[in-house]
Amino acid sequence: MIATITHQNKTFQVNLSKPIDISLPLSNTEKNPIAWYIEKPQIEPVRFGSWVGSVKGGATTNFNNIFFNPHGHGTHTECLGHITKEFFSINQALKTFFFTAQLISVQPEQHGDDFVITKNQIEKAVGNSNPEAIVIRTLPNLEEKKSKNYSHTNPPYLHEEAATFIREKGIQHLLIDLPSVDKEKDEGKLLAHKAFWNVKDVNNLNTDARKNATITELIFVDDEVKDGSYLLNLQIASFENDASPSKPILFQIL
Ligand SMILES: N[C@@H](CC(=O)c1ccccc1NC=O)C(=O)O
């Protein structure tokens, strides 16, 4: 299914039958990735006394409750409500779902005990392109990313200046294959989150904070997907919450 898209004075084609899914599946198994010190997700049939909501257990339908955390259990998209005192909802922040995107690969640099993605690396990788979304694949691109328990591992993160650069480039949506754009244990500084959303005071939001910009974490981009320009379809479940599980999909530009 070929679609011809006209956007910002350019026309290009994509094949909608060839989606590149960059989300992680969410399951109640040991394979599910974890961050932020929680346990794996739970997916269990509803029970009313001896009645069990599963066809195997005698019910007419499978009827599961799911207990999970959007930030800690897989691919999710968040808005600035993740860090502000005032409530902001991802379902209100994200109202359109197709964007031009640039996929880049970067090897975080060792700075002391940390691995950091720098402004210089992002600037070089983005080059002259002006995408609406940036998709960051970190190297090495290990399979273990799909099922890693990141708790207490001090994963790589984005330097504040790199996040500022992305904001100043006018990029609205940032996607990355790490549990956070910030250092795991940073005493709540959240420098990259604040720089990307232009949040100056979490208690009293500045009017130029970027209420419609989003961060998507815990994606996975397979090695066979080459760096370059794509069409991104960024879909969430309609949760009125700071974050929702999400399903970002890339389409190669033909
Ligand atoms: N680094 C923060 C914690 C943090 O970033 C965080 C904590 C729980 C769930 C998500 C978090 N950040 C996600 O991007 C801190 O040390 O306070």
mmCIF file of C-alpha atoms and ligand atoms in Angstrom:
data_model
loop_
_atom_site.group_PDB
_atom_site.id
_atom_site.type_symbol
_atom_site.label_atom_id
_atom_site.label_comp_id
_atom_site.label_asym_id
_atom_site.label_seq_id
_atom_site.Cartn_x
_atom_site.Cartn_y
_atom_site.Cartn_z
ATOM 1 C CA MET A 1 0.000 0.000 0.000
ATOM 2 C CA ILE A 2 1.853 3.031 -1.291
ATOM 3 C CA ALA A 3 0.994 6.480 0.093
ATOM 4 C CA THR A 4 2.178 9.741 -1.416
ATOM 5 C CA ILE A 5 2.697 12.374 1.249
ATOM 6 C CA THR A 6 3.046 16.105 0.711
ATOM 7 C CA HIS A 7 4.495 17.931 3.691
ATOM 8 C CA GLN A 8 6.459 21.164 4.097
ATOM 9 C CA ASN A 9 6.720 21.679 0.310
ATOM 10 C CA LYS A 10 8.136 18.190 -0.245
ATOM 11 C CA THR A 11 6.468 15.105 -1.683
ATOM 12 C CA PHE A 12 7.593 11.585 -0.851
ATOM 13 C CA GLN A 13 6.222 8.058 -0.871
ATOM 14 C CA VAL A 14 6.058 5.362 1.797
ATOM 15 C CA ASN A 15 4.884 1.756 1.741
ATOM 16 C CA LEU A 16 2.339 1.421 4.558
ATOM 17 C CA SER A 17 2.500 -2.371 4.210
ATOM 18 C CA LYS A 18 6.124 -2.340 5.402
ATOM 19 C CA PRO A 19 6.029 -0.940 8.930
ATOM 20 C CA ILE A 20 9.224 -0.945 11.006
ATOM 21 C CA ASP A 21 7.999 -1.480 14.564
ATOM 22 C CA ILE A 22 10.402 0.127 17.049
ATOM 23 C CA SER A 23 8.324 -0.647 20.153
ATOM 24 C CA LEU A 24 9.037 -3.418 22.642
ATOM 25 C CA PRO A 25 6.365 -6.006 23.457
ATOM 26 C CA LEU A 26 5.015 -5.921 27.027
ATOM 27 C CA SER A 27 4.574 -9.300 28.741
ATOM 28 C CA ASN A 28 4.401 -10.788 32.224
ATOM 29 C CA THR A 29 7.523 -12.867 31.629
ATOM 30 C CA GLU A 30 11.118 -12.607 32.829
ATOM 31 C CA LYS A 31 11.907 -11.346 29.298
ATOM 32 C CA ASN A 32 10.141 -8.054 29.893
ATOM 33 C CA PRO A 33 12.532 -5.120 30.319
ATOM 34 C CA ILE A 34 12.465 -3.360 33.688
ATOM 35 C CA ALA A 35 13.657 -0.002 34.960
ATOM 36 C CA TRP A 36 13.254 1.961 38.186
ATOM 37 C CA TYR A 37 13.415 -0.910 40.689
ATOM 38 C CA ILE A 38 9.963 -2.400 40.080
ATOM 39 C CA GLU A 39 8.935 -6.036 39.496
ATOM 40 C CA LYS A 40 7.788 -7.481 36.159
ATOM 41 C CA PRO A 41 4.253 -6.666 34.853
ATOM 42 C CA GLN A 42 1.305 -8.794 35.973
ATOM 43 C CA ILE A 43 -1.309 -10.152 33.551
ATOM 44 C CA GLU A 44 -3.887 -12.212 35.478
ATOM 45 C CA PRO A 45 -7.521 -13.265 34.922
ATOM 46 C CA VAL A 46 -10.196 -11.434 36.910
ATOM 47 C CA ARG A 47 -11.487 -13.580 39.787
ATOM 48 C CA PHE A 48 -14.912 -13.325 41.490
ATOM 49 C CA GLY A 49 -14.865 -15.928 44.266
ATOM 50 C CA SER A 50 -14.313 -19.272 42.475
ATOM 51 C CA TRP A 51 -14.998 -17.746 39.004
ATOM 52 C CA VAL A 52 -11.840 -17.257 36.925
ATOM 53 C CA GLY A 53 -11.889 -15.018 33.854
ATOM 54 C CA SER A 54 -10.219 -17.420 31.458
ATOM 55 C CA VAL A 55 -11.589 -19.864 28.879
ATOM 56 C CA LYS A 56 -9.220 -22.518 30.256
ATOM 57 C CA GLY A 57 -10.738 -21.872 33.700
ATOM 58 C CA GLY A 58 -14.331 -22.341 32.409
ATOM 59 C CA ALA A 59 -15.324 -18.767 31.460
ATOM 60 C CA THR A 60 -16.672 -17.809 28.017
ATOM 61 C CA THR A 61 -13.924 -15.223 27.500
ATOM 62 C CA ASN A 62 -10.383 -14.458 28.519
ATOM 63 C CA PHE A 63 -10.664 -11.425 30.790
ATOM 64 C CA ASN A 64 -7.323 -10.294 32.189
ATOM 65 C CA ASN A 65 -6.346 -7.489 34.502
ATOM 66 C CA ILE A 66 -2.997 -5.938 33.657
ATOM 67 C CA PHE A 67 -0.761 -4.243 36.218
ATOM 68 C CA PHE A 68 2.184 -2.420 34.710
ATOM 69 C CA ASN A 69 4.114 0.825 34.855
ATOM 70 C CA PRO A 70 4.492 2.904 31.672
ATOM 71 C CA HIS A 71 7.913 4.303 32.646
ATOM 72 C CA GLY A 72 9.419 1.074 33.914
ATOM 73 C CA HIS A 73 8.057 -1.692 31.714
ATOM 74 C CA GLY A 74 8.651 -0.831 28.085
ATOM 75 C CA THR A 75 8.214 1.585 25.223
ATOM 76 C CA HIS A 76 6.354 4.655 26.452
ATOM 77 C CA THR A 77 5.800 8.263 25.455
ATOM 78 C CA GLU A 78 5.739 11.034 28.027
ATOM 79 C CA CYS A 79 5.003 14.751 28.101
ATOM 80 C CA LEU A 80 6.359 17.426 30.435
ATOM 81 C CA GLY A 81 3.776 16.328 33.018
ATOM 82 C CA HIS A 82 6.373 13.686 33.929
ATOM 83 C CA ILE A 83 8.350 16.326 35.820
ATOM 84 C CA THR A 84 5.921 19.136 36.719
ATOM 85 C CA LYS A 85 3.890 19.720 39.864
ATOM 86 C CA GLU A 86 0.898 20.646 37.716
ATOM 87 C CA PHE A 87 -0.809 17.734 35.930
ATOM 88 C CA PHE A 88 -0.288 17.449 32.179
ATOM 89 C CA SER A 89 -1.535 14.525 30.123
ATOM 90 C CA ILE A 90 0.197 12.846 27.190
ATOM 91 C CA ASN A 91 -3.252 12.337 25.637
ATOM 92 C CA GLN A 92 -3.710 16.122 25.528
ATOM 93 C CA ALA A 93 -0.102 16.864 24.529
ATOM 94 C CA LEU A 94 0.042 14.577 21.486
ATOM 95 C CA LYS A 95 -2.726 15.322 19.003
ATOM 96 C CA THR A 96 -1.144 14.437 15.645
ATOM 97 C CA PHE A 97 0.600 11.171 14.956
ATOM 98 C CA PHE A 98 2.712 11.367 11.802
ATOM 99 C CA PHE A 99 6.097 13.110 11.741
ATOM 100 C CA THR A 100 9.236 13.304 9.663
ATOM 101 C CA ALA A 101 11.998 11.547 11.592
ATOM 102 C CA GLN A 102 15.751 11.146 11.444
ATOM 103 C CA LEU A 103 17.213 7.881 12.745
ATOM 104 C CA ILE A 104 20.767 8.281 14.083
ATOM 105 C CA SER A 105 23.176 5.862 15.772
ATOM 106 C CA VAL A 106 25.558 7.073 18.469
ATOM 107 C CA GLN A 107 28.080 5.402 20.740
ATOM 108 C CA PRO A 108 27.851 7.116 24.152
ATOM 109 C CA GLU A 109 31.214 8.519 25.334
ATOM 110 C CA GLN A 110 32.755 7.450 28.645
ATOM 111 C CA HIS A 111 32.938 10.373 31.105
ATOM 112 C CA GLY A 112 34.248 8.975 34.413
ATOM 113 C CA ASP A 113 31.774 6.259 35.485
ATOM 114 C CA ASP A 114 29.097 7.468 33.051
ATOM 115 C CA PHE A 115 28.365 6.931 29.359
ATOM 116 C CA VAL A 116 27.070 10.146 27.838
ATOM 117 C CA ILE A 117 25.621 11.172 24.458
ATOM 118 C CA THR A 118 27.101 14.594 23.687
ATOM 119 C CA LYS A 119 25.857 17.606 21.740
ATOM 120 C CA ASN A 120 28.729 17.155 19.292
ATOM 121 C CA GLN A 121 27.642 13.585 18.511
ATOM 122 C CA ILE A 122 24.022 14.610 17.931
ATOM 123 C CA GLU A 123 25.022 17.652 15.867
ATOM 124 C CA LYS A 124 27.260 15.548 13.600
ATOM 125 C CA ALA A 125 24.699 12.780 13.183
ATOM 126 C CA VAL A 126 21.773 15.108 12.440
ATOM 127 C CA GLY A 127 23.776 17.137 9.892
ATOM 128 C CA ASN A 128 21.669 19.452 7.753
ATOM 129 C CA SER A 129 18.396 17.607 8.249
ATOM 130 C CA ASN A 130 15.456 19.323 9.932
ATOM 131 C CA PRO A 131 13.216 16.521 11.146
ATOM 132 C CA GLU A 132 10.212 16.831 13.476
ATOM 133 C CA ALA A 133 11.399 13.774 15.403
ATOM 134 C CA ILE A 134 14.782 12.299 16.228
ATOM 135 C CA VAL A 135 15.220 8.569 16.880
ATOM 136 C CA ILE A 136 18.424 7.747 18.769
ATOM 137 C CA ARG A 137 19.831 4.214 18.569
ATOM 138 C CA THR A 138 22.710 3.755 21.004
ATOM 139 C CA LEU A 139 25.690 1.564 20.158
ATOM 140 C CA PRO A 140 26.438 -1.201 20.807
ATOM 141 C CA ASN A 141 22.908 -2.214 19.831
ATOM 142 C CA LEU A 142 22.746 -5.336 21.985
ATOM 143 C CA GLU A 143 19.789 -7.755 21.870
ATOM 144 C CA GLU A 144 19.760 -7.640 25.687
ATOM 145 C CA LYS A 145 18.176 -4.171 25.468
ATOM 146 C CA LYS A 146 14.881 -5.952 24.764
ATOM 147 C CA SER A 147 14.841 -7.739 28.113
ATOM 148 C CA LYS A 148 17.310 -5.949 30.373
ATOM 149 C CA ASN A 149 16.706 -5.104 34.019
ATOM 150 C CA TYR A 150 18.200 -1.583 34.034
ATOM 151 C CA SER A 151 17.731 -0.986 37.772
ATOM 152 C CA HIS A 152 20.964 0.208 39.434
ATOM 153 C CA THR A 153 22.987 -0.181 36.179
ATOM 154 C CA ASN A 154 23.648 3.537 35.524
ATOM 155 C CA PRO A 155 22.617 3.377 31.842
ATOM 156 C CA PRO A 156 23.937 5.883 29.290
ATOM 157 C CA TYR A 157 22.108 9.212 29.075
ATOM 158 C CA LEU A 158 21.889 12.424 27.094
ATOM 159 C CA HIS A 159 24.048 15.395 28.078
ATOM 160 C CA GLU A 160 22.016 18.515 28.939
ATOM 161 C CA GLU A 161 23.667 20.401 26.040
ATOM 162 C CA ALA A 162 22.621 17.665 23.623
ATOM 163 C CA ALA A 163 18.995 17.996 24.771
ATOM 164 C CA THR A 164 19.208 21.801 24.449
ATOM 165 C CA PHE A 165 20.582 21.401 20.919
ATOM 166 C CA ILE A 166 17.663 19.104 19.981
ATOM 167 C CA ARG A 167 15.182 21.675 21.362
ATOM 168 C CA GLU A 168 16.887 24.572 19.574
ATOM 169 C CA LYS A 169 16.753 22.597 16.318
ATOM 170 C CA GLY A 170 12.964 22.676 16.756
ATOM 171 C CA ILE A 171 12.688 18.891 17.094
ATOM 172 C CA GLN A 172 9.366 18.132 18.835
ATOM 173 C CA HIS A 173 9.698 14.411 19.478
ATOM 174 C CA LEU A 174 12.686 12.569 20.897
ATOM 175 C CA LEU A 175 12.833 8.764 20.842
ATOM 176 C CA ILE A 176 15.615 6.736 22.457
ATOM 177 C CA ASP A 177 16.410 3.106 23.309
ATOM 178 C CA LEU A 178 17.330 3.830 26.941
ATOM 179 C CA PRO A 179 15.115 3.918 30.062
ATOM 180 C CA SER A 180 15.685 7.657 30.454
ATOM 181 C CA VAL A 181 17.261 10.641 28.726
ATOM 182 C CA ASP A 182 18.740 11.442 32.163
ATOM 183 C CA LYS A 183 21.209 9.775 34.506
ATOM 184 C CA GLU A 184 19.542 7.071 36.611
ATOM 185 C CA LYS A 185 20.605 8.506 39.959
ATOM 186 C CA ASP A 186 20.862 12.276 39.466
ATOM 187 C CA GLU A 187 19.192 13.485 42.704
ATOM 188 C CA GLY A 188 16.196 14.591 40.664
ATOM 189 C CA LYS A 189 18.133 17.077 38.537
ATOM 190 C CA LEU A 190 16.567 15.737 35.314
ATOM 191 C CA LEU A 191 18.701 18.132 33.271
ATOM 192 C CA ALA A 192 18.004 16.630 29.843
ATOM 193 C CA HIS A 193 14.253 16.316 30.428
ATOM 194 C CA LYS A 194 14.128 19.976 31.525
ATOM 195 C CA ALA A 195 16.317 21.171 28.654
ATOM 196 C CA PHE A 196 14.265 19.305 26.024
ATOM 197 C CA TRP A 197 10.899 20.548 27.352
ATOM 198 C CA ASN A 198 12.302 23.989 28.231
ATOM 199 C CA VAL A 199 11.031 23.605 31.792
ATOM 200 C CA LYS A 200 12.709 26.225 33.985
ATOM 201 C CA ASP A 201 10.774 25.656 37.225
ATOM 202 C CA VAL A 202 8.824 22.425 37.827
ATOM 203 C CA ASN A 203 6.698 24.149 40.508
ATOM 204 C CA ASN A 204 5.645 27.113 38.381
ATOM 205 C CA LEU A 205 5.646 26.324 34.687
ATOM 206 C CA ASN A 206 7.063 28.954 32.319
ATOM 207 C CA THR A 207 4.773 29.890 29.392
ATOM 208 C CA ASP A 208 7.413 28.917 26.821
ATOM 209 C CA ALA A 209 7.734 25.356 28.134
ATOM 210 C CA ARG A 210 7.113 22.870 25.308
ATOM 211 C CA LYS A 211 3.748 21.366 26.244
ATOM 212 C CA ASN A 212 3.391 19.458 22.967
ATOM 213 C CA ALA A 213 6.885 17.988 22.813
ATOM 214 C CA THR A 214 7.278 14.325 23.727
ATOM 215 C CA ILE A 215 9.978 11.907 24.856
ATOM 216 C CA THR A 216 9.689 8.200 24.007
ATOM 217 C CA GLU A 217 11.950 5.832 25.937
ATOM 218 C CA LEU A 218 12.787 2.115 25.784
ATOM 219 C CA ILE A 219 12.411 1.716 22.021
ATOM 220 C CA PHE A 220 14.465 -0.831 20.080
ATOM 221 C CA VAL A 221 15.691 -0.282 16.509
ATOM 222 C CA ASP A 222 16.977 -3.404 14.789
ATOM 223 C CA ASP A 223 20.447 -3.278 13.184
ATOM 224 C CA GLU A 224 19.005 -3.857 9.733
ATOM 225 C CA VAL A 225 17.239 -0.466 9.839
ATOM 226 C CA LYS A 226 19.693 2.033 8.343
ATOM 227 C CA ASP A 227 20.306 5.526 9.703
ATOM 228 C CA GLY A 228 18.462 8.186 7.698
ATOM 229 C CA SER A 229 15.072 9.806 7.059
ATOM 230 C CA TYR A 230 11.794 8.059 7.818
ATOM 231 C CA LEU A 231 8.126 8.774 8.324
ATOM 232 C CA LEU A 232 7.229 8.160 11.977
ATOM 233 C CA ASN A 233 3.791 7.107 13.200
ATOM 234 C CA LEU A 234 3.784 7.704 16.964
ATOM 235 C CA GLN A 235 0.728 6.151 18.629
ATOM 236 C CA ILE A 236 -0.166 5.991 22.300
ATOM 237 C CA ALA A 237 -3.021 4.436 24.236
ATOM 238 C CA SER A 238 -5.355 7.290 25.261
ATOM 239 C CA PHE A 239 -4.296 7.462 28.914
ATOM 240 C CA GLU A 240 -4.935 10.726 30.767
ATOM 241 C CA ASN A 241 -1.567 10.421 32.495
ATOM 242 C CA ASP A 242 1.875 11.964 32.115
ATOM 243 C CA ALA A 243 2.901 8.917 30.065
ATOM 244 C CA SER A 244 1.369 6.075 28.080
ATOM 245 C CA PRO A 245 2.694 2.874 26.567
ATOM 246 C CA SER A 246 3.295 3.657 22.907
ATOM 247 C CA LYS A 247 3.869 2.096 19.531
ATOM 248 C CA PRO A 248 6.242 4.112 17.348
ATOM 249 C CA ILE A 249 6.451 2.825 13.778
ATOM 250 C CA LEU A 250 8.905 3.948 11.082
ATOM 251 C CA PHE A 251 8.269 3.864 7.345
ATOM 252 C CA GLN A 252 11.149 3.971 4.914
ATOM 253 C CA ILE A 253 10.960 6.861 2.462
ATOM 254 C CA LEU A 254 10.901 5.357 -1.043
HETATM 255 N N1 LIG B 1 16.915 10.268 37.906
HETATM 256 C C1 LIG B 1 15.803 10.622 38.757
HETATM 257 C C2 LIG B 1 14.702 9.573 38.715
HETATM 258 C C3 LIG B 1 14.114 9.426 37.377
HETATM 259 O O1 LIG B 1 14.609 9.968 36.404
HETATM 260 C C4 LIG B 1 12.919 8.565 37.208
HETATM 261 C C5 LIG B 1 12.376 7.934 38.326
HETATM 262 C C6 LIG B 1 11.264 7.099 38.177
HETATM 263 C C7 LIG B 1 10.688 6.925 36.927
HETATM 264 C C8 LIG B 1 11.225 7.565 35.820
HETATM 265 C C9 LIG B 1 12.343 8.395 35.966
HETATM 266 N N2 LIG B 1 12.891 9.043 34.879
HETATM 267 C C10 LIG B 1 12.506 8.701 33.615
HETATM 268 O O2 LIG B 1 12.836 9.262 32.616
HETATM 269 C C11 LIG B 1 16.288 10.765 40.194
HETATM 270 O O3 LIG B 1 17.373 10.283 40.525
HETATM 271 O O4 LIG B 1 15.572 11.369 40.985
#
